[in-house]
Amino acid sequence: MPPSAEAFEAERSHLVAVAYRMLGSVAEAQDVVQEAWLRYMRAADGEIRDVRAWLTTVTGRLCLDVLKSARVSRESYTGQWLPDYFVDPDVGPAGQAEQRDQVGLALLVVLERLSPEQRVALVLHDAFAVPYGEVAEVLGTTEATARQHASRGRRAAAEGSVRHNADLAEQRRVLAAFIEAVNSGDMQALAAVLAPDVVSISDGGGFTSTALRPIIGADKVSRFFVGIAHGSRMAGAVLEPALINGTAGILVRGQSVSGALAITVADGRITGLFQQLNPNKLLVSDLL
């Protein structure tokens, strides 16, 4: 079939979702999809039999190129790198607003540890059910090698993942207990709500001072957040409940939106805290 704007627009949200899962950046994902559009419109009549499959393959190849170049730029990034946050209002269990399909932050963080080939193979096959033959075409390799990339990526993701098995109601409860303990400076209460091996990762992007390396362990994480809560930077700040990529979190407002915190929870305790302080990575809903 000949290329058409209508056919492409029907696939745009799917392509952005594919690219965001691979790249963790909405701006980069949109750039990739725009380039896919240009290539689509240049395609010869009769070249494309399945529009979605063709566009997904092109998007995957473009993401692979971006990931290879991104390794250099992210190595020079100031501090820790976290993905873009989708921040929506948390209206609570009653009348819960329908949330868009989101990929969890914990998964996006661990995907950063994979090689570009592993990440592309894993996302395409496991998240979007792209057959290994097509994944191999994206990677420019054999089907057996594509399977190997996905398998290694899956294993690395499992080994490096932060435990997270709580439903949204439990996430809210644990987050509320954490905020209360931090505000009161109650170290004993914090010890009860944080997993012993809890990890805290902060992304300041050079815009604000924060921890440049992950903080690991309940005692160190407790002292870090109590210090923030009682420091001058939080004076006058308002904490608003929010859903961040579909999980419980808080939006911090000073004179403007100044940050967001997302958590992972397992067995009633916080296992991960992901603090986004880079304003360029906060995509806040108009409803907030």
One Martini backbone bead per residue (centre of mass of N, CA, C, O) as a GRO file, in nm:
protein
  288
    1MET     BB    1   0.100   0.033   0.017
    2PRO     BB    2   0.073   0.355   0.026
    3PRO     BB    3   0.164   0.619   0.177
    4SER     BB    4   0.003   0.765   0.479
    5ALA     BB    5  -0.099   0.977   0.721
    6GLU     BB    6  -0.321   0.801   0.848
    7ALA     BB    7  -0.155   0.543   0.896
    8PHE     BB    8   0.058   0.674   1.077
    9GLU     BB    9  -0.125   0.800   1.302
   10ALA     BB   10  -0.231   0.517   1.397
   11GLU     BB   11   0.090   0.454   1.504
   12ARG     BB   12   0.220   0.671   1.687
   13SER     BB   13   0.172   0.575   1.983
   14HIS     BB   14   0.323   0.309   1.946
   15LEU     BB   15   0.601   0.431   1.867
   16VAL     BB   16   0.645   0.598   2.123
   17ALA     BB   17   0.638   0.358   2.316
   18VAL     BB   18   0.877   0.210   2.201
   19ALA     BB   19   1.088   0.444   2.227
   20TYR     BB   20   1.060   0.500   2.532
   21ARG     BB   21   1.147   0.215   2.631
   22MET     BB   22   1.434   0.242   2.497
   23LEU     BB   23   1.515   0.560   2.602
   24GLY     BB   24   1.353   0.740   2.837
   25SER     BB   25   1.274   0.968   2.613
   26VAL     BB   26   1.052   1.176   2.471
   27ALA     BB   27   1.216   1.350   2.277
   28GLU     BB   28   1.364   1.114   2.141
   29ALA     BB   29   1.111   0.962   2.054
   30GLN     BB   30   0.994   1.186   1.872
   31ASP     BB   31   1.234   1.203   1.680
   32VAL     BB   32   1.220   0.914   1.579
   33VAL     BB   33   0.928   0.927   1.467
   34GLN     BB   34   0.987   1.151   1.264
   35GLU     BB   35   1.193   0.986   1.101
   36ALA     BB   36   0.998   0.757   1.031
   37TRP     BB   37   0.809   0.935   0.866
   38LEU     BB   38   1.011   1.015   0.644
   39ARG     BB   39   1.070   0.721   0.552
   40TYR     BB   40   0.782   0.644   0.485
   41MET     BB   41   0.735   0.869   0.260
   42ARG     BB   42   0.989   0.738   0.084
   43ALA     BB   43   0.853   0.496   0.021
   44ALA     BB   44   0.776   0.262  -0.191
   45ASP     BB   45   0.549   0.139  -0.379
   46GLY     BB   46   0.505  -0.185  -0.223
   47GLU     BB   47   0.709  -0.208   0.026
   48ILE     BB   48   0.444  -0.207   0.212
   49ARG     BB   49   0.239  -0.445   0.392
   50ASP     BB   50   0.308  -0.370   0.706
   51VAL     BB   51   0.297  -0.091   0.879
   52ARG     BB   52   0.370  -0.162   1.173
   53ALA     BB   53   0.615  -0.342   1.118
   54TRP     BB   54   0.780  -0.138   0.958
   55LEU     BB   55   0.785   0.093   1.173
   56THR     BB   56   0.907  -0.073   1.405
   57THR     BB   57   1.171  -0.139   1.265
   58VAL     BB   58   1.266   0.150   1.217
   59THR     BB   59   1.251   0.244   1.511
   60GLY     BB   60   1.453   0.037   1.622
   61ARG     BB   61   1.699   0.131   1.457
   62LEU     BB   62   1.702   0.423   1.560
   63CYS     BB   63   1.734   0.351   1.861
   64LEU     BB   64   2.001   0.204   1.838
   65ASP     BB   65   2.160   0.455   1.751
   66VAL     BB   66   2.096   0.627   2.000
   67LEU     BB   67   2.210   0.435   2.218
   68LYS     BB   68   2.503   0.441   2.119
   69SER     BB   69   2.533   0.755   2.159
   70ALA     BB   70   2.422   0.782   2.457
   71ARG     BB   71   2.655   0.658   2.617
   72VAL     BB   72   2.835   0.907   2.599
   73SER     BB   73   2.644   1.127   2.720
   74ARG     BB   74   2.579   0.968   2.994
   75GLU     BB   75   2.874   0.962   3.098
   76SER     BB   76   2.862   1.301   3.113
   77TYR     BB   77   2.655   1.310   3.314
   78THR     BB   78   2.521   1.461   3.589
   79GLY     BB   79   2.515   1.200   3.754
   80GLN     BB   80   2.222   1.057   3.756
   81TRP     BB   81   2.009   0.857   3.541
   82LEU     BB   82   1.675   0.934   3.452
   83PRO     BB   83   1.382   0.919   3.337
   84ASP     BB   84   1.107   1.021   3.230
   85TYR     BB   85   0.814   1.174   3.374
   86PHE     BB   86   0.483   1.072   3.437
   87VAL     BB   87   0.248   1.308   3.572
   88ASP     BB   88  -0.032   1.229   3.771
   89PRO     BB   89  -0.314   1.224   3.924
   90ASP     BB   90  -0.414   1.121   4.256
   91VAL     BB   91  -0.754   1.030   4.331
   92GLY     BB   92  -0.774   0.762   4.434
   93PRO     BB   93  -0.979   0.488   4.482
   94ALA     BB   94  -1.198   0.691   4.432
   95GLY     BB   95  -1.242   0.750   4.112
   96GLN     BB   96  -1.035   0.636   3.931
   97ALA     BB   97  -0.843   0.726   3.694
   98GLU     BB   98  -0.757   0.668   3.388
   99GLN     BB   99  -0.461   0.520   3.287
  100ARG     BB  100  -0.205   0.515   3.113
  101ASP     BB  101   0.020   0.344   2.958
  102GLN     BB  102   0.286   0.214   3.160
  103VAL     BB  103   0.625   0.216   3.243
  104GLY     BB  104   0.822   0.135   3.479
  105LEU     BB  105   1.087   0.276   3.635
  106ALA     BB  106   1.244   0.028   3.725
  107LEU     BB  107   1.277  -0.084   3.439
  108LEU     BB  108   1.418   0.161   3.307
  109VAL     BB  109   1.663   0.159   3.490
  110VAL     BB  110   1.764  -0.134   3.419
  111LEU     BB  111   1.787  -0.091   3.106
  112GLU     BB  112   2.047   0.093   3.125
  113ARG     BB  113   2.245  -0.171   3.171
  114LEU     BB  114   2.216  -0.237   2.887
  115SER     BB  115   2.266  -0.305   2.589
  116PRO     BB  116   2.141  -0.199   2.302
  117GLU     BB  117   2.070  -0.484   2.194
  118GLN     BB  118   1.924  -0.589   2.447
  119ARG     BB  119   1.707  -0.371   2.467
  120VAL     BB  120   1.575  -0.403   2.192
  121ALA     BB  121   1.510  -0.704   2.209
  122LEU     BB  122   1.342  -0.700   2.472
  123VAL     BB  123   1.126  -0.493   2.396
  124LEU     BB  124   1.019  -0.611   2.134
  125HIS     BB  125   0.953  -0.899   2.238
  126ASP     BB  126   0.826  -0.861   2.538
  127ALA     BB  127   0.640  -0.593   2.489
  128PHE     BB  128   0.561  -0.642   2.146
  129ALA     BB  129   0.584  -0.929   2.005
  130VAL     BB  130   0.836  -0.953   1.834
  131PRO     BB  131   0.980  -1.140   1.630
  132TYR     BB  132   1.299  -1.260   1.598
  133GLY     BB  133   1.329  -1.209   1.297
  134GLU     BB  134   1.272  -0.898   1.324
  135VAL     BB  135   1.486  -0.834   1.532
  136ALA     BB  136   1.724  -0.917   1.353
  137GLU     BB  137   1.673  -0.695   1.142
  138VAL     BB  138   1.724  -0.456   1.331
  139LEU     BB  139   2.024  -0.564   1.423
  140GLY     BB  140   2.176  -0.715   1.192
  141THR     BB  141   2.115  -1.032   1.239
  142THR     BB  142   2.053  -1.320   1.375
  143GLU     BB  143   1.818  -1.499   1.534
  144ALA     BB  144   2.005  -1.629   1.745
  145THR     BB  145   2.131  -1.359   1.841
  146ALA     BB  146   1.870  -1.221   1.926
  147ARG     BB  147   1.801  -1.424   2.146
  148GLN     BB  148   2.058  -1.374   2.311
  149HIS     BB  149   2.012  -1.079   2.376
  150ALA     BB  150   1.742  -1.119   2.525
  151SER     BB  151   1.842  -1.320   2.739
  152ARG     BB  152   2.061  -1.139   2.864
  153GLY     BB  153   1.874  -0.903   2.930
  154ARG     BB  154   1.679  -1.058   3.114
  155ARG     BB  155   1.892  -1.145   3.322
  156ALA     BB  156   1.999  -0.860   3.395
  157ALA     BB  157   1.725  -0.743   3.484
  158ALA     BB  158   1.671  -0.945   3.715
  159GLU     BB  159   1.938  -0.889   3.878
  160GLY     BB  160   1.889  -0.549   3.884
  161SER     BB  161   1.627  -0.540   4.018
  162VAL     BB  162   1.371  -0.391   4.190
  163ARG     BB  163   1.160  -0.466   4.419
  164HIS     BB  164   0.802  -0.513   4.298
  165ASN     BB  165   0.461  -0.613   4.449
  166ALA     BB  166   0.270  -0.374   4.484
  167ASP     BB  167  -0.005  -0.221   4.509
  168LEU     BB  168  -0.142   0.088   4.509
  169ALA     BB  169  -0.249   0.087   4.800
  170GLU     BB  170   0.022   0.008   4.936
  171GLN     BB  171   0.190   0.237   4.827
  172ARG     BB  172   0.034   0.462   4.967
  173ARG     BB  173   0.075   0.369   5.258
  174VAL     BB  174   0.387   0.369   5.261
  175LEU     BB  175   0.431   0.662   5.170
  176ALA     BB  176   0.285   0.797   5.409
  177ALA     BB  177   0.475   0.680   5.626
  178PHE     BB  178   0.734   0.804   5.516
  179ILE     BB  179   0.657   1.105   5.529
  180GLU     BB  180   0.598   1.115   5.832
  181ALA     BB  181   0.882   1.021   5.926
  182VAL     BB  182   1.047   1.244   5.790
  183ASN     BB  183   0.905   1.497   5.916
  184SER     BB  184   0.972   1.385   6.222
  185GLY     BB  185   1.250   1.219   6.237
  186ASP     BB  186   1.178   0.903   6.255
  187MET     BB  187   1.398   0.646   6.251
  188GLN     BB  188   1.228   0.403   6.341
  189ALA     BB  189   1.002   0.433   6.128
  190LEU     BB  190   1.191   0.414   5.884
  191ALA     BB  191   1.299   0.127   5.940
  192ALA     BB  192   1.005   0.000   5.897
  193VAL     BB  193   0.970   0.115   5.576
  194LEU     BB  194   1.258   0.014   5.507
  195ALA     BB  195   1.461  -0.159   5.339
  196PRO     BB  196   1.777  -0.263   5.400
  197ASP     BB  197   1.839  -0.242   5.058
  198VAL     BB  198   1.777   0.030   4.988
  199VAL     BB  199   1.741   0.260   4.706
  200SER     BB  200   1.879   0.582   4.601
  201ILE     BB  201   1.785   0.794   4.318
  202SER     BB  202   1.927   1.092   4.166
  203ASP     BB  203   1.814   1.362   3.935
  204GLY     BB  204   1.964   1.684   3.852
  205GLY     BB  205   2.121   1.763   3.579
  206GLY     BB  206   2.271   2.031   3.710
  207PHE     BB  207   2.031   2.207   3.858
  208THR     BB  208   2.088   2.044   4.130
  209SER     BB  209   2.167   1.940   4.435
  210THR     BB  210   2.282   1.598   4.474
  211ALA     BB  211   2.319   1.283   4.459
  212LEU     BB  212   2.567   1.120   4.248
  213ARG     BB  213   2.494   0.854   4.400
  214PRO     BB  214   2.390   0.586   4.518
  215ILE     BB  215   2.185   0.500   4.796
  216ILE     BB  216   2.256   0.247   5.048
  217GLY     BB  217   2.044   0.186   5.287
  218ALA     BB  218   1.846   0.273   5.549
  219ASP     BB  219   2.022   0.474   5.707
  220LYS     BB  220   2.122   0.657   5.472
  221VAL     BB  221   1.842   0.722   5.354
  222SER     BB  222   1.718   0.850   5.603
  223ARG     BB  223   1.924   1.085   5.637
  224PHE     BB  224   1.882   1.211   5.361
  225PHE     BB  225   1.568   1.279   5.385
  226VAL     BB  226   1.575   1.435   5.647
  227GLY     BB  227   1.765   1.655   5.545
  228ILE     BB  228   1.576   1.759   5.326
  229ALA     BB  229   1.313   1.820   5.496
  230HIS     BB  230   1.504   2.022   5.700
  231GLY     BB  231   1.574   2.209   5.478
  232SER     BB  232   1.570   2.500   5.290
  233ARG     BB  233   1.455   2.381   5.017
  234MET     BB  234   1.160   2.300   5.169
  235ALA     BB  235   1.065   2.572   5.213
  236GLY     BB  236   0.723   2.592   5.132
  237ALA     BB  237   0.663   2.319   5.041
  238VAL     BB  238   0.456   2.103   4.838
  239LEU     BB  239   0.282   1.795   4.872
  240GLU     BB  240   0.172   1.580   4.604
  241PRO     BB  241  -0.013   1.347   4.497
  242ALA     BB  242   0.101   1.088   4.262
  243LEU     BB  243   0.144   0.955   3.935
  244ILE     BB  244   0.433   0.761   3.832
  245ASN     BB  245   0.411   0.565   3.590
  246GLY     BB  246   0.161   0.435   3.778
  247THR     BB  247   0.291   0.515   4.051
  248ALA     BB  248   0.353   0.604   4.355
  249GLY     BB  249   0.377   0.959   4.453
  250ILE     BB  250   0.545   1.284   4.443
  251LEU     BB  251   0.490   1.632   4.427
  252VAL     BB  252   0.707   1.916   4.418
  253ARG     BB  253   0.629   2.245   4.543
  254GLY     BB  254   0.701   2.566   4.502
  255GLN     BB  255   0.694   2.807   4.283
  256SER     BB  256   0.740   2.534   4.140
  257VAL     BB  257   0.819   2.265   3.993
  258SER     BB  258   1.092   2.064   4.164
  259GLY     BB  259   0.973   1.760   4.188
  260ALA     BB  260   0.999   1.389   4.203
  261LEU     BB  261   0.865   1.085   4.367
  262ALA     BB  262   0.941   0.744   4.345
  263ILE     BB  263   0.831   0.403   4.415
  264THR     BB  264   0.916   0.089   4.562
  265VAL     BB  265   0.736  -0.220   4.664
  266ALA     BB  266   0.801  -0.481   4.920
  267ASP     BB  267   0.665  -0.626   5.178
  268GLY     BB  268   0.591  -0.323   5.305
  269ARG     BB  269   0.854  -0.197   5.161
  270ILE     BB  270   1.095   0.012   5.061
  271THR     BB  271   1.327  -0.038   4.776
  272GLY     BB  272   1.273   0.243   4.611
  273LEU     BB  273   1.411   0.574   4.522
  274PHE     BB  274   1.301   0.824   4.272
  275GLN     BB  275   1.461   1.134   4.201
  276GLN     BB  276   1.327   1.411   4.018
  277LEU     BB  277   1.510   1.735   3.936
  278ASN     BB  278   1.467   1.755   3.632
  279PRO     BB  279   1.262   1.964   3.458
  280ASN     BB  280   1.292   1.822   3.165
  281LYS     BB  281   1.164   1.530   3.303
  282LEU     BB  282   0.872   1.669   3.356
  283LEU     BB  283   0.546   1.535   3.283
  284VAL     BB  284   0.280   1.730   3.355
  285SER     BB  285  -0.029   1.738   3.413
  286ASP     BB  286  -0.294   1.960   3.366
  287LEU     BB  287  -0.446   1.850   3.639
  288LEU     BB  288  -0.207   1.973   3.844
   0.00000   0.00000   0.00000
